[in-house]
XYZ file of C-alpha atoms in Angstrom:
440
model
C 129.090 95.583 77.980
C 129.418 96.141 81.902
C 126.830 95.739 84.282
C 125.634 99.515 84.501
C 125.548 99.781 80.843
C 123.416 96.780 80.909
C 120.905 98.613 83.254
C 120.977 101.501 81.365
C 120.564 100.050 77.933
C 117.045 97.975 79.676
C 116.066 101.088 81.605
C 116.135 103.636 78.330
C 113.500 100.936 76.542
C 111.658 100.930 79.523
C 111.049 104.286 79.329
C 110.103 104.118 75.469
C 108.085 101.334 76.319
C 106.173 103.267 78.805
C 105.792 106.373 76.393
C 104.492 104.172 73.589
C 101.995 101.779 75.251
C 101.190 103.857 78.255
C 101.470 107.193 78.523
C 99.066 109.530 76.592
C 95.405 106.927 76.263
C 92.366 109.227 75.597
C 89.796 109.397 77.783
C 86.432 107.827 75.898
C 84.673 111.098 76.663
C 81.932 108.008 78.821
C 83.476 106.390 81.422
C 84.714 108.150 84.939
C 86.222 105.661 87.322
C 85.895 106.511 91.059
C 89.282 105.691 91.558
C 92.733 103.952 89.741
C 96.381 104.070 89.314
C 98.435 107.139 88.684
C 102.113 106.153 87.477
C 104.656 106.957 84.799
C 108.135 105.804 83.856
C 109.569 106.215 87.035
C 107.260 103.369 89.007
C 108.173 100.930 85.084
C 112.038 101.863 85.727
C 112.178 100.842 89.628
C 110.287 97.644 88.911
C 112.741 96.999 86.792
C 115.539 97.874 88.811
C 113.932 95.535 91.329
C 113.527 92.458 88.962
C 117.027 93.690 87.815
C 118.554 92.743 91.144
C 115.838 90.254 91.504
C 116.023 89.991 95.238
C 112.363 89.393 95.359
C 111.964 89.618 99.187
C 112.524 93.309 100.838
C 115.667 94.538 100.166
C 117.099 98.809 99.615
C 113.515 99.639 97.945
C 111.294 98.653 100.856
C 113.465 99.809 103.637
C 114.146 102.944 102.079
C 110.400 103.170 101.677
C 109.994 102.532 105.104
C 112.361 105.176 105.618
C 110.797 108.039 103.389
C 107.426 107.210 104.435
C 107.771 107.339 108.176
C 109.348 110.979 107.480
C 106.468 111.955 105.498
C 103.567 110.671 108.212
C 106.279 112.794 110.869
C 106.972 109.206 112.846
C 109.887 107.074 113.842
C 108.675 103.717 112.679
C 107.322 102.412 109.673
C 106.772 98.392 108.796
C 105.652 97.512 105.303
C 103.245 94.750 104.981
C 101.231 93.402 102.081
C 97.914 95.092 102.748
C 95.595 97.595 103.926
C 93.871 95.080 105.887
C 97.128 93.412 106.884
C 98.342 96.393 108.440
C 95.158 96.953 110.742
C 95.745 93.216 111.770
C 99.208 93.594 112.792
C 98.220 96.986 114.244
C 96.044 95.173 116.316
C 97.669 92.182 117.216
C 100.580 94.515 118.462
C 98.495 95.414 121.224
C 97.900 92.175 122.328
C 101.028 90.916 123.169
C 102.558 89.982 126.437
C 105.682 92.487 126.354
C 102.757 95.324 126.975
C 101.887 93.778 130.793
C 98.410 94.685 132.130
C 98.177 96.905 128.914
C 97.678 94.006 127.093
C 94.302 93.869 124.991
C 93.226 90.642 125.981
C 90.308 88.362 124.701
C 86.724 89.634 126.229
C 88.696 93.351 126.331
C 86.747 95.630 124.500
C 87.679 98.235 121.797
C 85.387 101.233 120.997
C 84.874 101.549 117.044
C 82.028 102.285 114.602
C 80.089 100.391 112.357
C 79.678 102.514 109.345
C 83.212 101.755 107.377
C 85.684 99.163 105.898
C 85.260 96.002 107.669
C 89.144 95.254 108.107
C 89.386 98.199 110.620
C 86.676 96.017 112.983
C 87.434 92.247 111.910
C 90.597 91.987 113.668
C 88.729 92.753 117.124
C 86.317 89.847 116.433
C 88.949 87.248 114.923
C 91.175 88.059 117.845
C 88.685 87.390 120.632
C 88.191 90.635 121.949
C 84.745 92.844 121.855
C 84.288 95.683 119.569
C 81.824 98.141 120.387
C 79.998 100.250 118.361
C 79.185 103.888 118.471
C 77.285 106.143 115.881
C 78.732 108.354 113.623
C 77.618 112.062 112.615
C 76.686 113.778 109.590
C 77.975 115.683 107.534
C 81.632 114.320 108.504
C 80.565 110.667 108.351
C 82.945 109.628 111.303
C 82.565 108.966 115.374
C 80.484 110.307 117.696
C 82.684 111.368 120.343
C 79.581 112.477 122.717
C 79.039 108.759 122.633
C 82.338 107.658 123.792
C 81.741 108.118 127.782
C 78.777 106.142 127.273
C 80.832 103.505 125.161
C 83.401 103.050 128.216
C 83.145 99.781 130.554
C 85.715 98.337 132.893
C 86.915 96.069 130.026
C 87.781 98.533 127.797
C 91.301 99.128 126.509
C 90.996 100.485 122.941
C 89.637 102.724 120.781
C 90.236 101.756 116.703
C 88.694 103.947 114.237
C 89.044 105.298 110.571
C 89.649 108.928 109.341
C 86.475 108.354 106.759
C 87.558 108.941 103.413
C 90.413 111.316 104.031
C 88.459 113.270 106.600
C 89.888 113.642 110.137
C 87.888 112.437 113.406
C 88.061 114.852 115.993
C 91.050 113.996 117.192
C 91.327 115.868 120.134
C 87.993 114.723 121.644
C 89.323 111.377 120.788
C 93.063 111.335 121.987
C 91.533 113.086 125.339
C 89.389 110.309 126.031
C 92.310 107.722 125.789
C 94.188 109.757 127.548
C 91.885 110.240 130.420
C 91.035 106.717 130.433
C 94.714 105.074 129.645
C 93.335 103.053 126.270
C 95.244 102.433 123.529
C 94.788 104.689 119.914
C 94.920 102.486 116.587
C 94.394 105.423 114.062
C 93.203 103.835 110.576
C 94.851 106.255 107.964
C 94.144 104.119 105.112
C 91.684 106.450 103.222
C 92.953 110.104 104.899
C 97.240 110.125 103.704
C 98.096 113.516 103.439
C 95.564 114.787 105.906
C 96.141 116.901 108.770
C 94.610 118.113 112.223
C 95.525 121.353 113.942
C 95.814 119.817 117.663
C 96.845 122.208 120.839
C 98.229 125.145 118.178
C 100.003 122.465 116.130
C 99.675 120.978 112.668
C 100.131 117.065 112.086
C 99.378 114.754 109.603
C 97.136 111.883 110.458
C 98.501 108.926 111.334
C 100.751 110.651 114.509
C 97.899 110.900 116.679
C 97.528 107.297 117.162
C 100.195 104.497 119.409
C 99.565 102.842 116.405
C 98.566 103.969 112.767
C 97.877 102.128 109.071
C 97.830 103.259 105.943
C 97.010 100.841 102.512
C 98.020 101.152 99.129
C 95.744 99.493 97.301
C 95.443 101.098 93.868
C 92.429 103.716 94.135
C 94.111 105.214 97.231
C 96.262 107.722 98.065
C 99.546 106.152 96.143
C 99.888 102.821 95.605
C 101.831 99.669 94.951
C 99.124 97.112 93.761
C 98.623 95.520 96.639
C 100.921 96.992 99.755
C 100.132 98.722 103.209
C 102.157 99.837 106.782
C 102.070 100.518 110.013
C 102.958 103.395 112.038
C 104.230 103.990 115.417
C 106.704 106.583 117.847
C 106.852 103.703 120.299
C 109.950 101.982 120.615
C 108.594 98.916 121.744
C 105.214 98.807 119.934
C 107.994 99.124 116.922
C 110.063 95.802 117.801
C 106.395 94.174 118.801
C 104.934 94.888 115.311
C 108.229 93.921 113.541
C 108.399 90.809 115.329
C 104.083 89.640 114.373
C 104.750 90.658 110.584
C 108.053 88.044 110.650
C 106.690 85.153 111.651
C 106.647 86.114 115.463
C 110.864 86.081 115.620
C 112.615 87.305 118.085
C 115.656 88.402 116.053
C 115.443 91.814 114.776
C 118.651 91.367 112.059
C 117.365 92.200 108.534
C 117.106 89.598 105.626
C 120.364 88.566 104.898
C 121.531 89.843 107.664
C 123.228 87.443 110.846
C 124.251 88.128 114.314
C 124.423 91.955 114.041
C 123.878 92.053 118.126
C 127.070 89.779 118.639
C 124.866 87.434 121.021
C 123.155 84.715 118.215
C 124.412 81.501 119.946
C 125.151 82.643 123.534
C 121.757 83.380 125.191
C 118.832 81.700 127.336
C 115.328 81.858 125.394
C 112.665 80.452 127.269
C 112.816 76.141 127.882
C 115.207 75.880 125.040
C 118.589 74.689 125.091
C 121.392 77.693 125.860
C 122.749 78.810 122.915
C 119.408 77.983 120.568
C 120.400 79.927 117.546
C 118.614 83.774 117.777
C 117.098 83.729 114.629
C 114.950 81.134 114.989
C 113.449 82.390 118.597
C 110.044 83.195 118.644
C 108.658 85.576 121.183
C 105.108 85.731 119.575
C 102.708 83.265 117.444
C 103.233 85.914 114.548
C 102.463 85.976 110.751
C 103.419 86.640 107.366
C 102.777 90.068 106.205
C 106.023 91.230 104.964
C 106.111 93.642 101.459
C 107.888 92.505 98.491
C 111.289 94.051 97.151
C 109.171 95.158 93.881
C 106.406 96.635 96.301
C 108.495 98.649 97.859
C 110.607 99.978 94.505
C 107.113 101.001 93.374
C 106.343 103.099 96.616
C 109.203 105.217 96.342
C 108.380 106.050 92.966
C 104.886 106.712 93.772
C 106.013 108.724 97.203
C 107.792 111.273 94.798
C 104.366 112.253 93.324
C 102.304 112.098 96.718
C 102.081 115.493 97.341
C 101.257 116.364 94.237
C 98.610 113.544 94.415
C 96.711 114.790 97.867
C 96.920 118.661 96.286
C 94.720 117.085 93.286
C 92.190 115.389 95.184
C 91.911 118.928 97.143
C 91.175 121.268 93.833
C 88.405 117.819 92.447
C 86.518 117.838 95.631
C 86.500 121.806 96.014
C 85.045 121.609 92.553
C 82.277 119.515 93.053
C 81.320 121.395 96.462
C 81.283 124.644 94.416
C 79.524 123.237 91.693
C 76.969 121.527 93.991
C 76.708 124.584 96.579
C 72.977 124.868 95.539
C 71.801 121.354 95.677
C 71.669 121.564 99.504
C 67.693 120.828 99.575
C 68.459 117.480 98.016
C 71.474 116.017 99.157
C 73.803 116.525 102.601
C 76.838 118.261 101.502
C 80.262 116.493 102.906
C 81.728 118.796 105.279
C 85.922 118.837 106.874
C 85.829 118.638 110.361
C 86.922 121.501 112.330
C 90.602 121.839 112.934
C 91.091 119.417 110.108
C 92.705 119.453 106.733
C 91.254 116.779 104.364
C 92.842 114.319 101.722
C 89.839 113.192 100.126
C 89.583 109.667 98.901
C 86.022 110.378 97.947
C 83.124 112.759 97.521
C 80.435 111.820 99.827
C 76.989 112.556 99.727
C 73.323 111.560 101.253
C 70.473 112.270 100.096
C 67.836 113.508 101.869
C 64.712 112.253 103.436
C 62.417 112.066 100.409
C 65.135 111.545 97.739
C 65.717 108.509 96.254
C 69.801 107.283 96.439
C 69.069 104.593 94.247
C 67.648 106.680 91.260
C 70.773 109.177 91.011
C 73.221 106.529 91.554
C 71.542 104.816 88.301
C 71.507 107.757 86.746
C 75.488 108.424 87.554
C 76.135 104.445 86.544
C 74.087 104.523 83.260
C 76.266 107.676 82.070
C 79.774 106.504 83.024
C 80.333 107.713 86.576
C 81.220 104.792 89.084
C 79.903 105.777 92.653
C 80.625 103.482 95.745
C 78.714 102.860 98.445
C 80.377 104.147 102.007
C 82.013 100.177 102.487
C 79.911 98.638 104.359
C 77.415 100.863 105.770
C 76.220 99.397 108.507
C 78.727 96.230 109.304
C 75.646 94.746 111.567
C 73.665 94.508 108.679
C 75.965 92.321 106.368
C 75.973 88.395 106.939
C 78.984 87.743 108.306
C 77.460 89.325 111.541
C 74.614 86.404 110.889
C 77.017 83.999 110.942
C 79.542 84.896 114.111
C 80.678 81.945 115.641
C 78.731 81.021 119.037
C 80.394 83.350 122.098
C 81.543 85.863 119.673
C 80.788 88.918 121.327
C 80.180 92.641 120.142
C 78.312 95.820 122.058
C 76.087 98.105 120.208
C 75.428 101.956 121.998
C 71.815 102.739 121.024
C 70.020 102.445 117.739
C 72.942 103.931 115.210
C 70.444 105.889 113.554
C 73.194 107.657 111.576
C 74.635 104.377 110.398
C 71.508 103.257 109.396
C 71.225 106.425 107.223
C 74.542 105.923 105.507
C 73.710 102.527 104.699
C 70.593 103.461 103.097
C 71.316 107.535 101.896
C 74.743 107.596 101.417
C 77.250 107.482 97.879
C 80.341 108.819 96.358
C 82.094 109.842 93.647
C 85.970 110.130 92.953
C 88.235 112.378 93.189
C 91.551 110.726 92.614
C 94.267 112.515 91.051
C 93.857 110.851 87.516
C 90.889 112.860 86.948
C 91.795 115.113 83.817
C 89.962 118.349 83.644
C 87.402 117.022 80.917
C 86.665 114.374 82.588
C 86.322 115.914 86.297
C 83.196 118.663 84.592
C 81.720 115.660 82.347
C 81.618 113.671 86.306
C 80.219 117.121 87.894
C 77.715 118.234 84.809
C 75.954 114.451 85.359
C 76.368 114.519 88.880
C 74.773 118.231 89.021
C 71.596 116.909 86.646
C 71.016 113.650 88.270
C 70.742 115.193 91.559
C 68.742 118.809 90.272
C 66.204 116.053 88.360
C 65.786 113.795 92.183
């Protein structure tokens, strides 16, 4: 038997392997998760191929993930990582390196973001050094107040780092505007919003183009995933080689694994104080990290990036549903709302309930009959004790009271939408949904 029969042979009982143990389970007619993996064969058969050649590190898969994904977001560059989180860390340590000059985002700079999200799009500010500083956010479209951003705006600031909440765009125009007017740096935060789009100056673009910098995660309830997995996003040349550089240990080099003196010039160059001729790949131009992707990672994205589309049209038709359905609840809960000029890819259904209603008894109600609902993340990040604990001279700004935040953190919950959802169990989630609110 050759090789390729070999691989044929294992990938065929792969496939029946998938069709008899995973393809097919019944729903339990109970239980609606808010969000969860949505695979076949295809992600079983390129894990396999990856174990197959069992290169473990990232190999054809991830870059030609790399490659396919940056296409699909409409940018040049695309660097895997292992995270979500990881990729608004390398985002943000990008900025902060020397090769950008007085552009530099350096400790006691501040960044403008908001409080009311996931607290990986803020914690690399504070780890870092620098000073985030937080604006409100508006209702119904549960992301930043750009009236506040003029107000937000000091001498020290070089930044702005925000989220597209839950697949709905900021106003990007307001946004990119001020950075423009002001010369800071854009870190877009696409993780929950891939597949979204904002009509800016006449012309459509998906999220995650607007920014010098954008992320995206693919943890499993988002948009695809590969378990654990996430990227970063950029047109800029350099930004590109700068981010590259952070996620691999800070090198200098920019040959692929495996891959040695592809510029001709490994042994004959000056580097710094050491000796002429210091080998290139070990030449480190920043104090970098470890976030690369695995090979397997990145054989699961591409199968995953073949249903995508497919994935963001779902979560469209779930969370058109449940506004229909709801259309009449209005006096009890805030309906979610896309912002203008703005195509969603919902990760979520958001809702708040108002004034007199209680959040707690509907999302009991919800819980007690199946339906997982989520808080939105954190709420208000101020609130939660790691703020309590900051290290002595760690710095942050607040503008005003954040009223709205406060809200969220006490009004606000969702439900899923994610393109698993069957058609049974999307009415079951919007009957209970419907009665728990009609009954607050």
């Amino acid at each position: 038997m050759t090789e390729a029969e070999a691989r044929r042979e294992i990938l065929g009982k792969v496939r029946e392997y998938y069709h008899c143990f995973h393809d097919g389970k019944r729903w339990d007619g109970k239980h609606v998760s808010y969000g969860g993996r949505v695979y076949d064969e295809r992600e079983m058969e390129n894990l396999t191929e990856a174990m197959l050649d069992f290169g473990l590190t990232a190999g054809r898969f991830a870059m030609a993930f790399e490659r396919n994904f940056a296409a699909y977001i409409g940018v040049k560059h695309c660097a895997l990582v292992n995270s979500g989180s990881s990729a608004n860390l390398l985002a943000f340590h990008t900025l902060t390196s020397p090769l950008l000059g007085e552009k530099r985002i350096c400790r006691g700079d501040e960044v403008i973001t908001v409080a009311a999200g996931f607290p990986t799009t803020v914690a690399p500010i504070l780890q870092y050094g620098a000073v985030p500083v937080f604006v409100d956010v508006t209702l119904p479209q549960y992301n930043i107040d750009v009236s506040m951003l003029e107000e937000a705006l000091s001498p020290k600031t070089k930044a702005v780092m925000i989220a597209h909440t839950l697949g709905n765009p900021f106003d990007v125009k307001a946004v990119v505007d001020f950075c423009q007017k002001h010369d800071l740096w854009l870190v877009e935060d696409n993780c929950d919003a891939v597949g979204a789009a904002y009509c800016l100056d006449g012309n459509w673009r998906k999220t995650g183009t607007f920014g010098h910098l954008s992320t995206v995660s693919f943890y499993p309830p988002h948009h695809m995933t590969m378990g654990e997995g996430g990227a970063v996003f950029t047109n800029d040349d350099l930004l590109a080689k700068i981010m590259v550089s952070l996620r691999d240990w800070g090198r200098d080099c920019t040959c692929a694994p495996g891959q040695d003196n592809r510029c001709k010039h490994r042994f004959d160059r000056q580097y710094g104080k050491l000796p002429f001729g210091y080998d290139h790949k070990y030449v480190y131009s920043h104090l970098g990290f470890n976030l690369k992707a695995t090979e397997m990672q990145g054989a699961i994205g591409l199968a995953q990036m073949e249903k995508l589309p497919d994935f963001v049209k779902k979560r469209r038709y779930h969370f058109d549903y449940l506004l229909t359905l709801l259309e009449n609840c209005g006096e009890k809960v805030i309906l979610p709302e896309v912002a203008e000029n703005a195509m969603a890819s919902p990760f979520g259904f958001l809702l708040t309930c108002r004034e007199d209603i209680s959040r707690e008894n509907i999302v009991s109600q919800l819980e007690e009959k199946g339906i997982q609902t989520r808080p939105l993340f954190a709420g208000n990040l101020l609130r939660h004790p790691c703020f309590d604990t900051l290290e002595k001279g760690v710095d942050y700004r607040v503008i005003g009271e954040l009223p709205v935040t406060d809200r969220i953190l006490r009004d606000t919950f969702w439900v899923g939408v994610y393109p698993g959802l069957t058609a049974e169990q999307l009415a079951y989630e919007g009957e209970v949904l419907y009665d728990a609110i009609r009954k607050a």
